[in-house]
mmCIF file of C-alpha atoms in Angstrom:
data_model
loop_
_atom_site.group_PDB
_atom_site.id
_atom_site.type_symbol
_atom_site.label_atom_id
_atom_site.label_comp_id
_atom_site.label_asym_id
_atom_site.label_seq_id
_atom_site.Cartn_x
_atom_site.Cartn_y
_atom_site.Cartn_z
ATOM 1 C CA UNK A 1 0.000 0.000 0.000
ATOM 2 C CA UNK A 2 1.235 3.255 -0.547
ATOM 3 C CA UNK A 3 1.977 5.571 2.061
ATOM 4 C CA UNK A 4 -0.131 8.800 2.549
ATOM 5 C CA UNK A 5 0.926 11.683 4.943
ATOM 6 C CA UNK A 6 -0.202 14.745 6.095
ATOM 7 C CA UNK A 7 2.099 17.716 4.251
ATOM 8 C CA UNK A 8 -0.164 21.080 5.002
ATOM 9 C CA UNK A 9 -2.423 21.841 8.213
ATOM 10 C CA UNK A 10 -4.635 24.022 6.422
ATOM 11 C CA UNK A 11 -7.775 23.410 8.497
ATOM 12 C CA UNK A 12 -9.541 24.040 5.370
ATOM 13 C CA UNK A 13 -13.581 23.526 5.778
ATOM 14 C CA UNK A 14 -13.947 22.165 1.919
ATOM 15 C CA UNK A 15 -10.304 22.102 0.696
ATOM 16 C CA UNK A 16 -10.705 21.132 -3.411
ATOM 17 C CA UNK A 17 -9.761 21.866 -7.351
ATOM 18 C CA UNK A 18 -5.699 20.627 -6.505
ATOM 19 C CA UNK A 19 -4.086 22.620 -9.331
ATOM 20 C CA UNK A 20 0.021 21.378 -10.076
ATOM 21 C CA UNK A 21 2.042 24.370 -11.328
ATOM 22 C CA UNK A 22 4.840 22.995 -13.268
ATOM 23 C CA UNK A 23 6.342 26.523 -13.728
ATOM 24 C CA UNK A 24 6.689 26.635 -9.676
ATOM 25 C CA UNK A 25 6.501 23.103 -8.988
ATOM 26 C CA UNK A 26 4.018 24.074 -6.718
ATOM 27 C CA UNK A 27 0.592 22.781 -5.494
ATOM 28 C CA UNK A 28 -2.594 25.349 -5.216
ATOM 29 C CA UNK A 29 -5.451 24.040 -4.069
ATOM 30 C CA UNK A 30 -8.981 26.483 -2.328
ATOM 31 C CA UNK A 31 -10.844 26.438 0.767
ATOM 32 C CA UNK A 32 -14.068 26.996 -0.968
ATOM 33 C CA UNK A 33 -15.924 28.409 2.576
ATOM 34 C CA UNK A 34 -13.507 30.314 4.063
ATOM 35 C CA UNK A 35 -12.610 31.330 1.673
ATOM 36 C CA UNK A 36 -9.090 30.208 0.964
ATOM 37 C CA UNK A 37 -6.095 29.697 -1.326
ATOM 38 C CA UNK A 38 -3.124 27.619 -0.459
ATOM 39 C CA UNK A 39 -0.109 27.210 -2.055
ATOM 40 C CA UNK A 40 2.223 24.147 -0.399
ATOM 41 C CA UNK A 41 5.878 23.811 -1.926
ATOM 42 C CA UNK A 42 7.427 19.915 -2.019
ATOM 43 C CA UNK A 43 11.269 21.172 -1.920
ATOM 44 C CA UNK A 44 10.906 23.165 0.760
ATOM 45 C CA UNK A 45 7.373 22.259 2.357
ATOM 46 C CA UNK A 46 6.393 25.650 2.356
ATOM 47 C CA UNK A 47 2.815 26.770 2.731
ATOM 48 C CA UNK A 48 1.625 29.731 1.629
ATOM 49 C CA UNK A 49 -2.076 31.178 2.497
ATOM 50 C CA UNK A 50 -4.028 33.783 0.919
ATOM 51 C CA UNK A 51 -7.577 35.091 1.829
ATOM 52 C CA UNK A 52 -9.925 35.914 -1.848
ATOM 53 C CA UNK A 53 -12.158 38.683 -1.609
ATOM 54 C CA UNK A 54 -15.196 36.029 -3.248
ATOM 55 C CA UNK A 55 -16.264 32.752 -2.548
ATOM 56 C CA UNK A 56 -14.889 30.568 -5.055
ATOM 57 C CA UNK A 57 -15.975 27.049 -6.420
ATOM 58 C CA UNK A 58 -12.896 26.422 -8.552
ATOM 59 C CA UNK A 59 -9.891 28.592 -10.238
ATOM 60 C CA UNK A 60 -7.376 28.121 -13.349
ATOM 61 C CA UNK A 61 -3.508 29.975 -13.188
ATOM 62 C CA UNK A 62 -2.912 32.052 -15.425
ATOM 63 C CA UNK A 63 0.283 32.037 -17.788
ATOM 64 C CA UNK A 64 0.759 35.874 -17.015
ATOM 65 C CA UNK A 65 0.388 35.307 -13.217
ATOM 66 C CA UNK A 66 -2.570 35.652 -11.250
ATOM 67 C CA UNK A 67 -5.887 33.044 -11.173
ATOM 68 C CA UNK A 68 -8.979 32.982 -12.959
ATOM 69 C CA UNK A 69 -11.221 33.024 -10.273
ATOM 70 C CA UNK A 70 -15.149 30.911 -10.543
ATOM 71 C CA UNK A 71 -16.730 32.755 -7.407
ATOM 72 C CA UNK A 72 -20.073 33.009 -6.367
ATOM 73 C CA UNK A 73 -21.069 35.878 -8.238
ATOM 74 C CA UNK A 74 -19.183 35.087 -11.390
ATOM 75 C CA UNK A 75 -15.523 35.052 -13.112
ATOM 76 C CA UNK A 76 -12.843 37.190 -12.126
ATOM 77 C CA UNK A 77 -9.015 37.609 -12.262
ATOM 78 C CA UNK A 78 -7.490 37.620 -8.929
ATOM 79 C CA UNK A 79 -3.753 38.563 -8.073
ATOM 80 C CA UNK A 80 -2.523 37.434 -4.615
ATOM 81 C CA UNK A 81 0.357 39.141 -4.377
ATOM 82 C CA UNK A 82 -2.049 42.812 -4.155
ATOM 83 C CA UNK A 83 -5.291 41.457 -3.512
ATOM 84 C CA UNK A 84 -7.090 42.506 -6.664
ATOM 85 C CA UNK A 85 -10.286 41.210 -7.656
ATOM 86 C CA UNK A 86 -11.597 42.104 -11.571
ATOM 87 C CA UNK A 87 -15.055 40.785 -12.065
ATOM 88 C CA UNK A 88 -14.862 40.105 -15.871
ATOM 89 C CA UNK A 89 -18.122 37.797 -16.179
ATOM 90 C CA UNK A 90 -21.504 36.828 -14.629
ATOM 91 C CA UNK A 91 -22.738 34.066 -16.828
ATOM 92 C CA UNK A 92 -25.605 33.446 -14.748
ATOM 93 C CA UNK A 93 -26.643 36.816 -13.596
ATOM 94 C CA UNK A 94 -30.192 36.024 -14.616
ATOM 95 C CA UNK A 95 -29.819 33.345 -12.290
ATOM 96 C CA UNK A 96 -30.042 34.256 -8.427
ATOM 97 C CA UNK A 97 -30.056 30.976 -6.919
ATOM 98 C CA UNK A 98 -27.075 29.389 -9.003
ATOM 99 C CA UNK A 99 -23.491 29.580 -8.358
ATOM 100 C CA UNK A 100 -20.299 28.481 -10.323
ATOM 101 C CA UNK A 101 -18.859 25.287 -9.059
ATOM 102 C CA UNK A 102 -16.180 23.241 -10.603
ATOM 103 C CA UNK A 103 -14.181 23.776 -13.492
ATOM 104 C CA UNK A 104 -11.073 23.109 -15.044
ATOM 105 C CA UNK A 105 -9.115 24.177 -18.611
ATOM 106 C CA UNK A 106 -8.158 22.618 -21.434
ATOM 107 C CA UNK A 107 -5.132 21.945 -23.294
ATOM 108 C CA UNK A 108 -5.853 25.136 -25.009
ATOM 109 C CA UNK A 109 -6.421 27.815 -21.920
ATOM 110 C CA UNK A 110 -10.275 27.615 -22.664
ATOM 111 C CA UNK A 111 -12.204 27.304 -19.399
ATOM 112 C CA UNK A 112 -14.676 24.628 -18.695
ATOM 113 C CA UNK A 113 -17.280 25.623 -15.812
ATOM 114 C CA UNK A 114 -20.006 23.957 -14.538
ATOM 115 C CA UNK A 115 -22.937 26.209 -12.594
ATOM 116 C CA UNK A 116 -25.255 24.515 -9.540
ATOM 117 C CA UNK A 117 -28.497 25.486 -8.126
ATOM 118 C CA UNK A 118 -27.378 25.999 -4.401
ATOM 119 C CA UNK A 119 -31.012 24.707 -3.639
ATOM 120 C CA UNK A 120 -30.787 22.029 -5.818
ATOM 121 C CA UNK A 121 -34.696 22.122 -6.848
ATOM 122 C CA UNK A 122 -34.308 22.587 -9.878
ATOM 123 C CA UNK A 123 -32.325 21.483 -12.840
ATOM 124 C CA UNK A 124 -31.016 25.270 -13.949
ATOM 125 C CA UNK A 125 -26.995 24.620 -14.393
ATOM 126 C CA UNK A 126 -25.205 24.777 -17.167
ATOM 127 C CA UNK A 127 -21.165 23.883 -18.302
ATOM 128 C CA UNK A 128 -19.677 26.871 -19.453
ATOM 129 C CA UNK A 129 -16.757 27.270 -21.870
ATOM 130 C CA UNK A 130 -14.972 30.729 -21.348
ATOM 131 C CA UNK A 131 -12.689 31.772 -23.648
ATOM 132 C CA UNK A 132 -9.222 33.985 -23.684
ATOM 133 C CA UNK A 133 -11.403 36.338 -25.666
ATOM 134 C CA UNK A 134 -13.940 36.523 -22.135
ATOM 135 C CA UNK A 135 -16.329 35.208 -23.974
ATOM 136 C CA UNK A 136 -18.750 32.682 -22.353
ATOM 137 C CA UNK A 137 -20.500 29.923 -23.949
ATOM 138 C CA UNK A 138 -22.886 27.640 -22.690
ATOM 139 C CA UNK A 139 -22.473 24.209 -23.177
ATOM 140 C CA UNK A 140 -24.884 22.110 -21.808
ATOM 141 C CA UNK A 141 -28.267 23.517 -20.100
ATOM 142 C CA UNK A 142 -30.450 21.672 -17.557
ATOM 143 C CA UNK A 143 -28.055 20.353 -14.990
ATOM 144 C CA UNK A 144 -28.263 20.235 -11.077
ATOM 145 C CA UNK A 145 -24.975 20.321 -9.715
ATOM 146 C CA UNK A 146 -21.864 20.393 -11.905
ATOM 147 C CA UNK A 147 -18.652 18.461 -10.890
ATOM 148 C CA UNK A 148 -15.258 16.722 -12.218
ATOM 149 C CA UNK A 149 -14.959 18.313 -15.663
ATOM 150 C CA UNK A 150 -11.686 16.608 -16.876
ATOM 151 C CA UNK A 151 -10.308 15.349 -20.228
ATOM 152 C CA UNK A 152 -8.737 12.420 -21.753
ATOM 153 C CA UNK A 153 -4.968 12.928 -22.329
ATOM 154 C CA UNK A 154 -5.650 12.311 -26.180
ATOM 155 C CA UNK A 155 -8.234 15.345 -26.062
ATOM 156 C CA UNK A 156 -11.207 13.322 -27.527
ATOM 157 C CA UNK A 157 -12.910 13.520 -24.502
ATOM 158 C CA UNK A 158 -14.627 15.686 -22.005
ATOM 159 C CA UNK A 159 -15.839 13.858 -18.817
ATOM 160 C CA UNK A 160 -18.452 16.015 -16.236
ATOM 161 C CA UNK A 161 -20.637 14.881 -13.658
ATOM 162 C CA UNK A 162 -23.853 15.525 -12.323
ATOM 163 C CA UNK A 163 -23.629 15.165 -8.731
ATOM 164 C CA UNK A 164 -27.715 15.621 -8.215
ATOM 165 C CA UNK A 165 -27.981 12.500 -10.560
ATOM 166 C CA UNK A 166 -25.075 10.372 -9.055
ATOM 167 C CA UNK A 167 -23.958 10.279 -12.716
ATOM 168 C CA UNK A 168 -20.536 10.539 -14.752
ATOM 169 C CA UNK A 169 -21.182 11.959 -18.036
ATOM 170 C CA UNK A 170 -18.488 11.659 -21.391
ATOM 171 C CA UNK A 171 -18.765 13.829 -24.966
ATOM 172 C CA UNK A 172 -16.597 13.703 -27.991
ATOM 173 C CA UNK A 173 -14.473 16.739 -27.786
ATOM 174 C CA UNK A 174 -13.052 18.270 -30.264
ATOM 175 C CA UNK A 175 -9.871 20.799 -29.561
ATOM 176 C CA UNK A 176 -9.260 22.913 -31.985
ATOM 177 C CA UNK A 177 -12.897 23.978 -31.645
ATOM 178 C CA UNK A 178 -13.518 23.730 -28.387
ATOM 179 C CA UNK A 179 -17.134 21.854 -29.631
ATOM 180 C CA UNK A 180 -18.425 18.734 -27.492
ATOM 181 C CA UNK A 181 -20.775 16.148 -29.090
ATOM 182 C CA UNK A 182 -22.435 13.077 -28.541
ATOM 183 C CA UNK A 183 -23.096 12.981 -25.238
ATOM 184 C CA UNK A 184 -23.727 9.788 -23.294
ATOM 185 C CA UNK A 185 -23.001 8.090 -19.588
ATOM 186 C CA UNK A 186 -19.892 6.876 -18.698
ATOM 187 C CA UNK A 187 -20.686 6.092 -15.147
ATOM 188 C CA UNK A 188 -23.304 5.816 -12.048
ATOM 189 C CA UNK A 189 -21.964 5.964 -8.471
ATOM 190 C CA UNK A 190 -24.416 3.296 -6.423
ATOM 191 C CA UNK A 191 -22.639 5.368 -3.179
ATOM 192 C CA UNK A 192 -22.172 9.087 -2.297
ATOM 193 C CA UNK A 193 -22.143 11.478 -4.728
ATOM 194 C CA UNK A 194 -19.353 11.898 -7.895
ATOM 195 C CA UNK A 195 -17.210 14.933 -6.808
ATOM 196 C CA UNK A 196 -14.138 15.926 -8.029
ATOM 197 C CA UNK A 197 -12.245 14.292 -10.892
ATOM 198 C CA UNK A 198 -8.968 13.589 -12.846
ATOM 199 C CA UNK A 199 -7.598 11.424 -15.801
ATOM 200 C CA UNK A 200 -3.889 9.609 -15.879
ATOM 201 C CA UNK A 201 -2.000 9.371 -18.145
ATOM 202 C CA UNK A 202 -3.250 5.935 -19.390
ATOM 203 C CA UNK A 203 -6.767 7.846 -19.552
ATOM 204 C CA UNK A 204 -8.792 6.121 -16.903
ATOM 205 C CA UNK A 205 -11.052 8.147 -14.386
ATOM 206 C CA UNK A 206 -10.382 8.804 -10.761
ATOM 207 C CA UNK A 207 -13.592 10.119 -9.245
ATOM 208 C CA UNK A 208 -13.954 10.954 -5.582
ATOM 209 C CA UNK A 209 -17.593 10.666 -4.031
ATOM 210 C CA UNK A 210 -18.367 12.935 -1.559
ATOM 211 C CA UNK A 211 -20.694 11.087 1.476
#
């Protein structure tokens, strides 16, 4: 078995979205309640802490520095070193009981985020796709709760889950267009709910379920 220890006391309430920076060989990772942002070094084991000024459900780096923030009341760029927050999009403005939730990019810096109802009544969420541009497309309509958007290392396809539903959904995706098709499930989860996901590099799924 392999061993698993403890590296950052973060006391995070929901701790989520672990993000690898290659360019700092550093791990980033949120405190979606607090709210939080953590940064925790391997060489040197350091941790670093920031506070957001928004509630966040999930975040992307940014090649130029800084995050691309999914808070509660919509996309912004953040910069931790000064604290500033630029709202650049509310995609679901005309929305009042949704918020963004999880989201990740593709191999092309395009944005993939997922909306919930934070009632979950009623099946108002969509998957976003926002672009360098700052345009914002939607996706898919008429989802509950939006989790684990990931993507096969070949780039053929885009997994998401509907948490609500207890099911793992897969498209065709095509990159240079940034277009999904044929969608179709790839998995139910008979326990807890599908949360957060990745893919390795042999392109199998690691979901966890949240319970």
């Amino acid at each position: 078995m392999p061993e698993v220890a403890c590296v950052a006391h973060t006391a995070d309430v929901l701790g989520e979205v672990p993000i690898w920076s290659a360019r700092e060989q550093a791990l980033y990772w949120i405190d979606a309640f607090k709210p939080g942002l953590h940064r925790y070094v391997p060489a040197t084991h350091a941790v670093t802490s920031w506070t957001p000024p928004v509630k966040l459900g999930s975040f992307a780096l940014r090649a130029g520095g800084g995050m691309l923030l999914a808070s509660r009341g919509g996309l912004g760029l953040y910069d931790p070193a000064t604290g500033s927050f630029e709202l650049v999009h509310n995609p679901e403005a005309d929305r009042p009981n949704n918020l963004l939730n999880d989201g990740r990019c593709d191999r092309r810096g395009r944005f993939w985020v997922g909306s919930m109802d934070r009632t979950i009544e009623n099946p108002t969420a969509r998957l976003y796709r926002f672009d360098a541009d700052r345009s914002c497309h939607v996706m898919q309509d008429g989802v509950w709760l939006t989790n684990g958007v990931a993507f096969s290392p070949d780039d053929r396809r885009l997994y998401f889950g509907d948490s609500h539903l207890k099911t793992i959904v897969t498209y065709d995706f095509d990159l240079a267009s940034g277009t999904i098709t044929n969608r179709r499930p790839f998995a139910t989860i008979d326990y807890g709910l599908p949360d957060g996901s990745c893919v390795d590099t042999d392109g199998c799924l690691w979901n966890v379920q949240f319970h």
